[in-house]
Structure formats: structure tokens, C-alpha cells
Coordinates of C-alpha atoms in Angstrom, one line a residue:
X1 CA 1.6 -4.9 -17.9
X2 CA 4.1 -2.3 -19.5
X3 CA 3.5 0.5 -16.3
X4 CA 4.4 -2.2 -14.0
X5 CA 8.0 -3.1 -15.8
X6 CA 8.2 0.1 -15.8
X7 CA 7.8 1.2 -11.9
X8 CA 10.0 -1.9 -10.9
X9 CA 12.9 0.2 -10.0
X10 CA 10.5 2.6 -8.5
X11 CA 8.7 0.1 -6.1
X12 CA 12.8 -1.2 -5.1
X13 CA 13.1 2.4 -3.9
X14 CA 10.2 2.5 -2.1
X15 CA 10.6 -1.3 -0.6
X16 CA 13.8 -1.5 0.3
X17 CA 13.5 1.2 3.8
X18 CA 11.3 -1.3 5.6
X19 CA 10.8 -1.5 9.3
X20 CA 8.8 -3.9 10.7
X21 CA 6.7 -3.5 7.8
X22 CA 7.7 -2.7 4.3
X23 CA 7.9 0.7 3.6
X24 CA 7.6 3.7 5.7
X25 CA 4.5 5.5 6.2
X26 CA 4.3 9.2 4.4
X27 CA 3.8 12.4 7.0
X28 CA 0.7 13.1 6.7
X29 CA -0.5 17.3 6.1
X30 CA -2.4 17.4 9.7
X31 CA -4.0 20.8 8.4
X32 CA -5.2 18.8 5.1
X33 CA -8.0 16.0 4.6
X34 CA -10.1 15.4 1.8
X35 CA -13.4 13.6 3.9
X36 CA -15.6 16.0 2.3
X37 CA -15.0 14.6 -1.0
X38 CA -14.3 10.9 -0.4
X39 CA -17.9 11.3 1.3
X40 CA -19.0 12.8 -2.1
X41 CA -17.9 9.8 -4.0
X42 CA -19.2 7.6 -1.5
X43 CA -22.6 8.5 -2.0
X44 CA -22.1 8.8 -5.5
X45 CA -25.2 7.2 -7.6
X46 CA -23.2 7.8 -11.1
X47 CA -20.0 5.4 -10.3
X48 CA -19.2 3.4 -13.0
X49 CA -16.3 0.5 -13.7
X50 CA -13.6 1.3 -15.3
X51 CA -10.2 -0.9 -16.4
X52 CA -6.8 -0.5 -14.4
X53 CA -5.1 1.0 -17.7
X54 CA -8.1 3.6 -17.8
X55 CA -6.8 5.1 -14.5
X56 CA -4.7 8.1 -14.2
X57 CA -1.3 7.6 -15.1
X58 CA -0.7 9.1 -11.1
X59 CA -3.0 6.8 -9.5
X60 CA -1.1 3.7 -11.3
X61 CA 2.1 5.1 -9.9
X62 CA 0.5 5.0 -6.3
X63 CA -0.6 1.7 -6.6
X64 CA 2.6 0.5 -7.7
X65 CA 4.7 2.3 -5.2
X66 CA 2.0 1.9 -2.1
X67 CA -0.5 -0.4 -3.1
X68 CA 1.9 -3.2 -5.2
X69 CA 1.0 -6.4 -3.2
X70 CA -2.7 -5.7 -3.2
X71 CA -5.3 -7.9 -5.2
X72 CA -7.6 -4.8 -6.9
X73 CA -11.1 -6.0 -7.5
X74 CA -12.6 -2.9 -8.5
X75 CA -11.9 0.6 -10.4
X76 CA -14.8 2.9 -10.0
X77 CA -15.2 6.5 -11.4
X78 CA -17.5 9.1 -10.1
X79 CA -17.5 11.3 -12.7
X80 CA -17.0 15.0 -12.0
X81 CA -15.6 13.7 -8.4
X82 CA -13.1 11.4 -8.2
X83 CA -12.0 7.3 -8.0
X84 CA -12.9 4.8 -5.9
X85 CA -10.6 1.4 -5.7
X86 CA -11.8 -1.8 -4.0
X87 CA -9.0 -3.9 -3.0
X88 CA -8.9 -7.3 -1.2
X89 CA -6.6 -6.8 2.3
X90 CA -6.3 -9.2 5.5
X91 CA -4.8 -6.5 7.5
X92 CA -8.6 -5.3 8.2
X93 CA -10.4 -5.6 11.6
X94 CA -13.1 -7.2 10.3
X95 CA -13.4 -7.0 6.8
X96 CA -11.2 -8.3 4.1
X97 CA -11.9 -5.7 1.8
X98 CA -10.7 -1.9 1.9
X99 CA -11.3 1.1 -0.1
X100 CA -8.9 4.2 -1.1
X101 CA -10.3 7.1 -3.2
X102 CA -8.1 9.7 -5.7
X103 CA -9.5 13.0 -7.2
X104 CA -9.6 13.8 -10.8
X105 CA -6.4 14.3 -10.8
X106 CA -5.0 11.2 -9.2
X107 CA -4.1 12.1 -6.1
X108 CA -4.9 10.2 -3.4
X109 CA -7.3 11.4 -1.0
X110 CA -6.9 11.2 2.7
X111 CA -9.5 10.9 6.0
X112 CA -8.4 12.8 9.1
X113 CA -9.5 9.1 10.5
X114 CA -6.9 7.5 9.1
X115 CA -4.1 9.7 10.0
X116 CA -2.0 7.6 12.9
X117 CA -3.0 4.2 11.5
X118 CA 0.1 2.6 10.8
X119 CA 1.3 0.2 7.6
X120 CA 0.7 -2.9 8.9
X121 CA 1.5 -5.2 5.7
X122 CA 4.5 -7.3 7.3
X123 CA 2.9 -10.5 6.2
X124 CA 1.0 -12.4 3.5
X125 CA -1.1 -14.8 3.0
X126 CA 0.2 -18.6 2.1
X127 CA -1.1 -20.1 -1.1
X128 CA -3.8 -22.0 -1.2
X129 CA -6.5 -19.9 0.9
X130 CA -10.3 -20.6 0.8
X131 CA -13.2 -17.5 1.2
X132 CA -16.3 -18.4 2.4
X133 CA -18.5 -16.4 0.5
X134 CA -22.1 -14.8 1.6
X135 CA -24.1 -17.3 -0.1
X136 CA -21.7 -19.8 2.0
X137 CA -20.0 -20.8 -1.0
X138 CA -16.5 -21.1 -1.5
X139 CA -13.5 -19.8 -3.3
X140 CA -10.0 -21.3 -3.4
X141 CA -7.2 -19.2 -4.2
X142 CA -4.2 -20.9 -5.7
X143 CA -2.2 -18.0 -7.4
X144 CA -2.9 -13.9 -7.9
X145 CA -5.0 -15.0 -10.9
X146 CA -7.5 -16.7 -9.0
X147 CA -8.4 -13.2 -7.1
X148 CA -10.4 -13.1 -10.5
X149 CA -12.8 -15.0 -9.1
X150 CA -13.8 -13.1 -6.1
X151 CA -14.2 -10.4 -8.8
X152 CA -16.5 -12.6 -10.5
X153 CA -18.6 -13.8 -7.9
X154 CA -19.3 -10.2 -7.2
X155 CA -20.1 -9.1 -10.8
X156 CA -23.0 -11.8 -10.4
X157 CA -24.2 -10.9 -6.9
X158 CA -23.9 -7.6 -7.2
X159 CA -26.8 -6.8 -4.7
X160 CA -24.9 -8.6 -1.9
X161 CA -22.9 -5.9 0.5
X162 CA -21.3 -8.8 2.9
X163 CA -17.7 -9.4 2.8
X164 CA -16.4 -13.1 2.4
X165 CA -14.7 -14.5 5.8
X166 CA -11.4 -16.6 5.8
X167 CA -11.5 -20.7 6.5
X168 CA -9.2 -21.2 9.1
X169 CA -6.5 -22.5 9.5
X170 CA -4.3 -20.9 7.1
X171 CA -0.5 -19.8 6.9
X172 CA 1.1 -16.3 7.2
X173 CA 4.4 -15.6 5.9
X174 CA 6.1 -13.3 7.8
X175 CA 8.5 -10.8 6.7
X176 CA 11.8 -12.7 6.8
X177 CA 10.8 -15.9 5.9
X178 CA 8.9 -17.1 9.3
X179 CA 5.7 -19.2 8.6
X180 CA 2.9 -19.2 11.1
X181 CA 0.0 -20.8 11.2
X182 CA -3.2 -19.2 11.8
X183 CA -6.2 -20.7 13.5
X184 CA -9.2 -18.4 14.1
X185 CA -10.0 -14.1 14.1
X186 CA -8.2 -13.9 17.6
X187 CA -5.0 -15.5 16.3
X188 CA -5.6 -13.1 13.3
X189 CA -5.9 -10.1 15.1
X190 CA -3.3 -11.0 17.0
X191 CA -0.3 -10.9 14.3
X192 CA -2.1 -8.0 12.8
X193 CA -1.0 -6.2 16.4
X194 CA 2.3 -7.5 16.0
X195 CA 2.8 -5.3 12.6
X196 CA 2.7 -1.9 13.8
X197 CA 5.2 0.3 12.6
X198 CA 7.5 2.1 15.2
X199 CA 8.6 4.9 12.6
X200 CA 7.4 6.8 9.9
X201 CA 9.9 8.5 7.2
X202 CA 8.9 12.5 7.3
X203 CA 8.5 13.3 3.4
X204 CA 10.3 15.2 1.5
X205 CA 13.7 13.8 1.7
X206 CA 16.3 14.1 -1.0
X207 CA 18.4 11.1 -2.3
X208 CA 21.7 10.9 -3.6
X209 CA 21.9 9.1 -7.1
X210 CA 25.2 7.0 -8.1
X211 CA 26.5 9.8 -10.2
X212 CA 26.2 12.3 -6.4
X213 CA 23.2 14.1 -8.3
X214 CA 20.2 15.1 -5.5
X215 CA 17.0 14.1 -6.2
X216 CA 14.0 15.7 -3.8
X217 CA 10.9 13.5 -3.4
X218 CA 7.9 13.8 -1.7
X219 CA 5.6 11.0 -0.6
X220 CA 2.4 12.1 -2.7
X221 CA 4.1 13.3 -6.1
X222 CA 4.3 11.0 -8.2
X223 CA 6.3 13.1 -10.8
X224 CA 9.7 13.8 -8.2
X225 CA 9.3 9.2 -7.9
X226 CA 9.3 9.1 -11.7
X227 CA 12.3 11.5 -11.7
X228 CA 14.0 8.9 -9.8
X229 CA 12.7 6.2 -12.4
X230 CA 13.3 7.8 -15.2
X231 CA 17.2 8.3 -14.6
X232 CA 17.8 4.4 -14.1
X233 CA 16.5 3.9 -17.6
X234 CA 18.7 6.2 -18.7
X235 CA 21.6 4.7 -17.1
X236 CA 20.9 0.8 -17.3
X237 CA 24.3 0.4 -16.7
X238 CA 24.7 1.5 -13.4
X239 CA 24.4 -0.4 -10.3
X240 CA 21.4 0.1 -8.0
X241 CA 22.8 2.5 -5.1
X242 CA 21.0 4.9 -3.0
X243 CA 21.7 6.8 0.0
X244 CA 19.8 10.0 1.9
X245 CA 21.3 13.6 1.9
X246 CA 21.0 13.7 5.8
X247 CA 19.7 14.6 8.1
X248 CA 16.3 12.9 7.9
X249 CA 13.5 13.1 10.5
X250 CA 12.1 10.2 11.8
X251 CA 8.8 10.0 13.5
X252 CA 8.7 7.3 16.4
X253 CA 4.9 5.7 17.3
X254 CA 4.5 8.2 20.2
X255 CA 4.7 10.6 18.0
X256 CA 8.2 11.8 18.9
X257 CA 10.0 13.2 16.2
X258 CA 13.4 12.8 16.1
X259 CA 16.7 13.9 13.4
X260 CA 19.0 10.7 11.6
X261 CA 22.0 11.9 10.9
X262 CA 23.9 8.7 9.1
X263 CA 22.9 5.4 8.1
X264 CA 24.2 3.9 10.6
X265 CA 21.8 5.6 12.9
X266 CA 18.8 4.6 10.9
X267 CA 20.2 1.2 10.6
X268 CA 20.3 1.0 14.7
X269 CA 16.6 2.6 15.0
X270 CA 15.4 -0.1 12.8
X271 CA 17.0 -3.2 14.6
X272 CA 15.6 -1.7 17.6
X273 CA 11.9 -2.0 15.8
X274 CA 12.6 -5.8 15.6

């Protein structure tokens, strides 16, 4: 779709500062959490489906910037509350489905439970990949289009709250290249463990664009991203560079937070991740 062509460049920024996994993690407000009202659209009786270009124009942005390699299933609105996205995710401890809510507004919501999870998408799955489904029936998935059909069976079962289970074995692709074959939820759970991050980017932080202009972004504004965007489509010509105004701080998994003063020093924290 045309929002996705046009958040390429956006989701390159956002990509390309991987650690172990692909991006790093926003630093989350600890004085801020919106459980109350993901709880309200939870329990919500009035949700309806909606279609992916019926969302917010902010929660589109997330999703591309945060959410790109995800399979959504479902787009539910609660109206007078807030959004509700189903999406399908192996990364789960026992589910293969997860959930991520957004006000009115677009913005997306966050559970005081969820603060010190880390990003854990450093692999994906290997094409084909069969679900068992509740009714014990399968579903093969051959290419993102066939996540259509777990959508589907869904739409015709929709009294049936069980999540399908992987056939095992299947492959992983690991960031890198490495292939690994995957034999049972242990195994699973295993190279889940593996993808913790060891550091989290501390939002805002301000980039240098080719032409030495500052840019400022922060994590959860989508309009400072667009900024961004918007100024490689104004200059088509230019070659992709970027670069922090340093220092940046750097939140290690112990909690540690420490100050980056080059790239070279970022560069060295990250092998050590590996």
C-alpha cells in the first residue's frame, strides 16, 4: 500500500541500529502507563473490525516503524476508547498471538507489565510453516499472503478463544543469515532466550541529516519520524547518511545507564552484545 512506500525510509532509520535484535527498545516514561484504559478496551462489548487503512494515520506509522515484520490479523475499535491490534508473533511464551492497544489518538498505549521486556525479534520464521489449528486442522503458510487464512479460519470460528500451536520441526532464520532448525517448545523457548537485548536507545536523540541539519525524535511521536521522512523525499537525490549528535545514553540489561560519546563507542558496545 501507498503508507508503506511511503515509511520505507522511515523503517531504514529505525532498522538499521540493531543489536542483537533489530531495533532498539524506546525508554519507557516509568511514571506513565495506560493499564487502566487498555483494561477498558479489553472488556469492551462495543469492538468492532475495522480495515488497516481505517486506522490512524499515527498508529500506521507505529506499525511500520515497530511493528513492520508482523502478520496483523485483526484491527478492532472500541469506540469512545481506543484500538485493539491482533497480531500473529512466535516470540510469545506460549501463545502465538499478541495484542497492542492505541488511544483515540493513535498513540500507543503501554502496561507497567511490560516495561523491562525486551525486543526479542532477532529471528523469523522459514517458509513453509504449518498451524495446527483448535479444531486440529491445519494451515500451511507458504508466503505473507497465506497469513490470510488464519484470519479466515477465525472469521468462521469466531467463538473459539484457543490459539493454534506450531508443527515441529521448522526453521529459524537468524539475524545474519544462520538457519536453525527447531524441534519442539523447549528448543523454541530456548532461541527465544537467546534474543534478549543488552541495550536500549534512551529516546529523544537528535540526528544529523546529510545537509548537518538536527533533527530531534522521540520514540512515541510519530510526527518528529515523519520529519525525518519527509526531508528524504524532498531530497531524492541525496545519499542515505545518518549519524547521532552525541552524546547518547545507552541503557545496558541491568539497568545501568551509561553516555556514547562517538560511533565508534556504540559500534564496540554492540559487538560486545554478540
Amino acid at each position: 500500500m501507498l503508507i508503506k512506500k511511503a515509511l520505507s525510509m522511515l523503517i531504514i532509520l529505525v532498522l538499521i541500529i540493531g543489536c542483537k535484535s533489530s531495533i532498539f527498545d524506546y525508554n519507557k516514561n516509568l511514571n506513565s502507563y495506560d493499564d487502566s484504559l487498555i483494561e477498558k478496551i479489553q472488556d469492551a462489548t462495543n469492538k468492532i473490525e475495522i480495515g488497516y487503512d481505517d486506522l490512524p494515520i499515527n498508529i500506521i506509522t507505529t506499525i511500520e516503524k515497530s511493528f513492520n515484520n508482523k502478520s496483523f490479523l485483526f484491527e478492532l475499535k472500541a469506540d469512545g476508547l481506543g484500538y485493539e491490534l491482533v497480531y500473529s508473533d512466535l516470540n510469545t511464551d506460549e501463545t502465538y498471538f499478541k495484542k497492542i492497544y492505541f488511544n483515540l489518538e493513535g498513540r500507543k498505549l503501554i502496561s507497567k507489565k511490560d516495561y523491562n521486556k525486551r525486543n526479542s525479534d532477532c529471528f523469523e520464521l522459514m517458509y513453509p510453516v504449518t498451524f495446527i489449528m483448535p479444531d486440529d486442522s491445519n494451515i500451511t503458510i507458504v508466503n505473507e499472503e497465506d497469513w490470510e487464512d488464519l484470519k479466515k479460519w477465525y472469521n468462521e470460528n469466531p467463538d473459539s478463544d484457543e490459539r493454534p500451536s506450531l508443527q515441529y520441526p521448522i526453521n529459524l532464520v537468524f539475524t545474519g543469515g544462520n538457519i536453525i532448525l527447531i524441534n519442539d517448545d523447549n528448543e523454541m523457548s530456548e532461541a527465544k532466550s537467546n534474543c534478549i537485548d543488552c541495550i536500549e536507545l534512551v529516546y529523544p536523540v537528535t540526528f544529523i541529516l546529510p545537509d548537518g541539519s538536527l533533527e530531534t525524535v522521540d520514540y512515541n511521536n510519530d510526527e518528529s519520524w515523519i520529519v525525518i521522512k519527509n526531508w528524504y523525499e524532498e531530497n531524492p537525490n541525496s545519499e542515505f547518511n545518518w549519524n547521532f549528535q552525541y552524546p547518547v545514553d545507552i541503557i545496558l540489561n541491568n539497568g545501568t545507564i551509561i553516555s556514547i560519546n562517538s560511533l565508534n563507542e556504540l559500534d564496540m558496545l554492540k559487538q560486545e552484545c554478540n
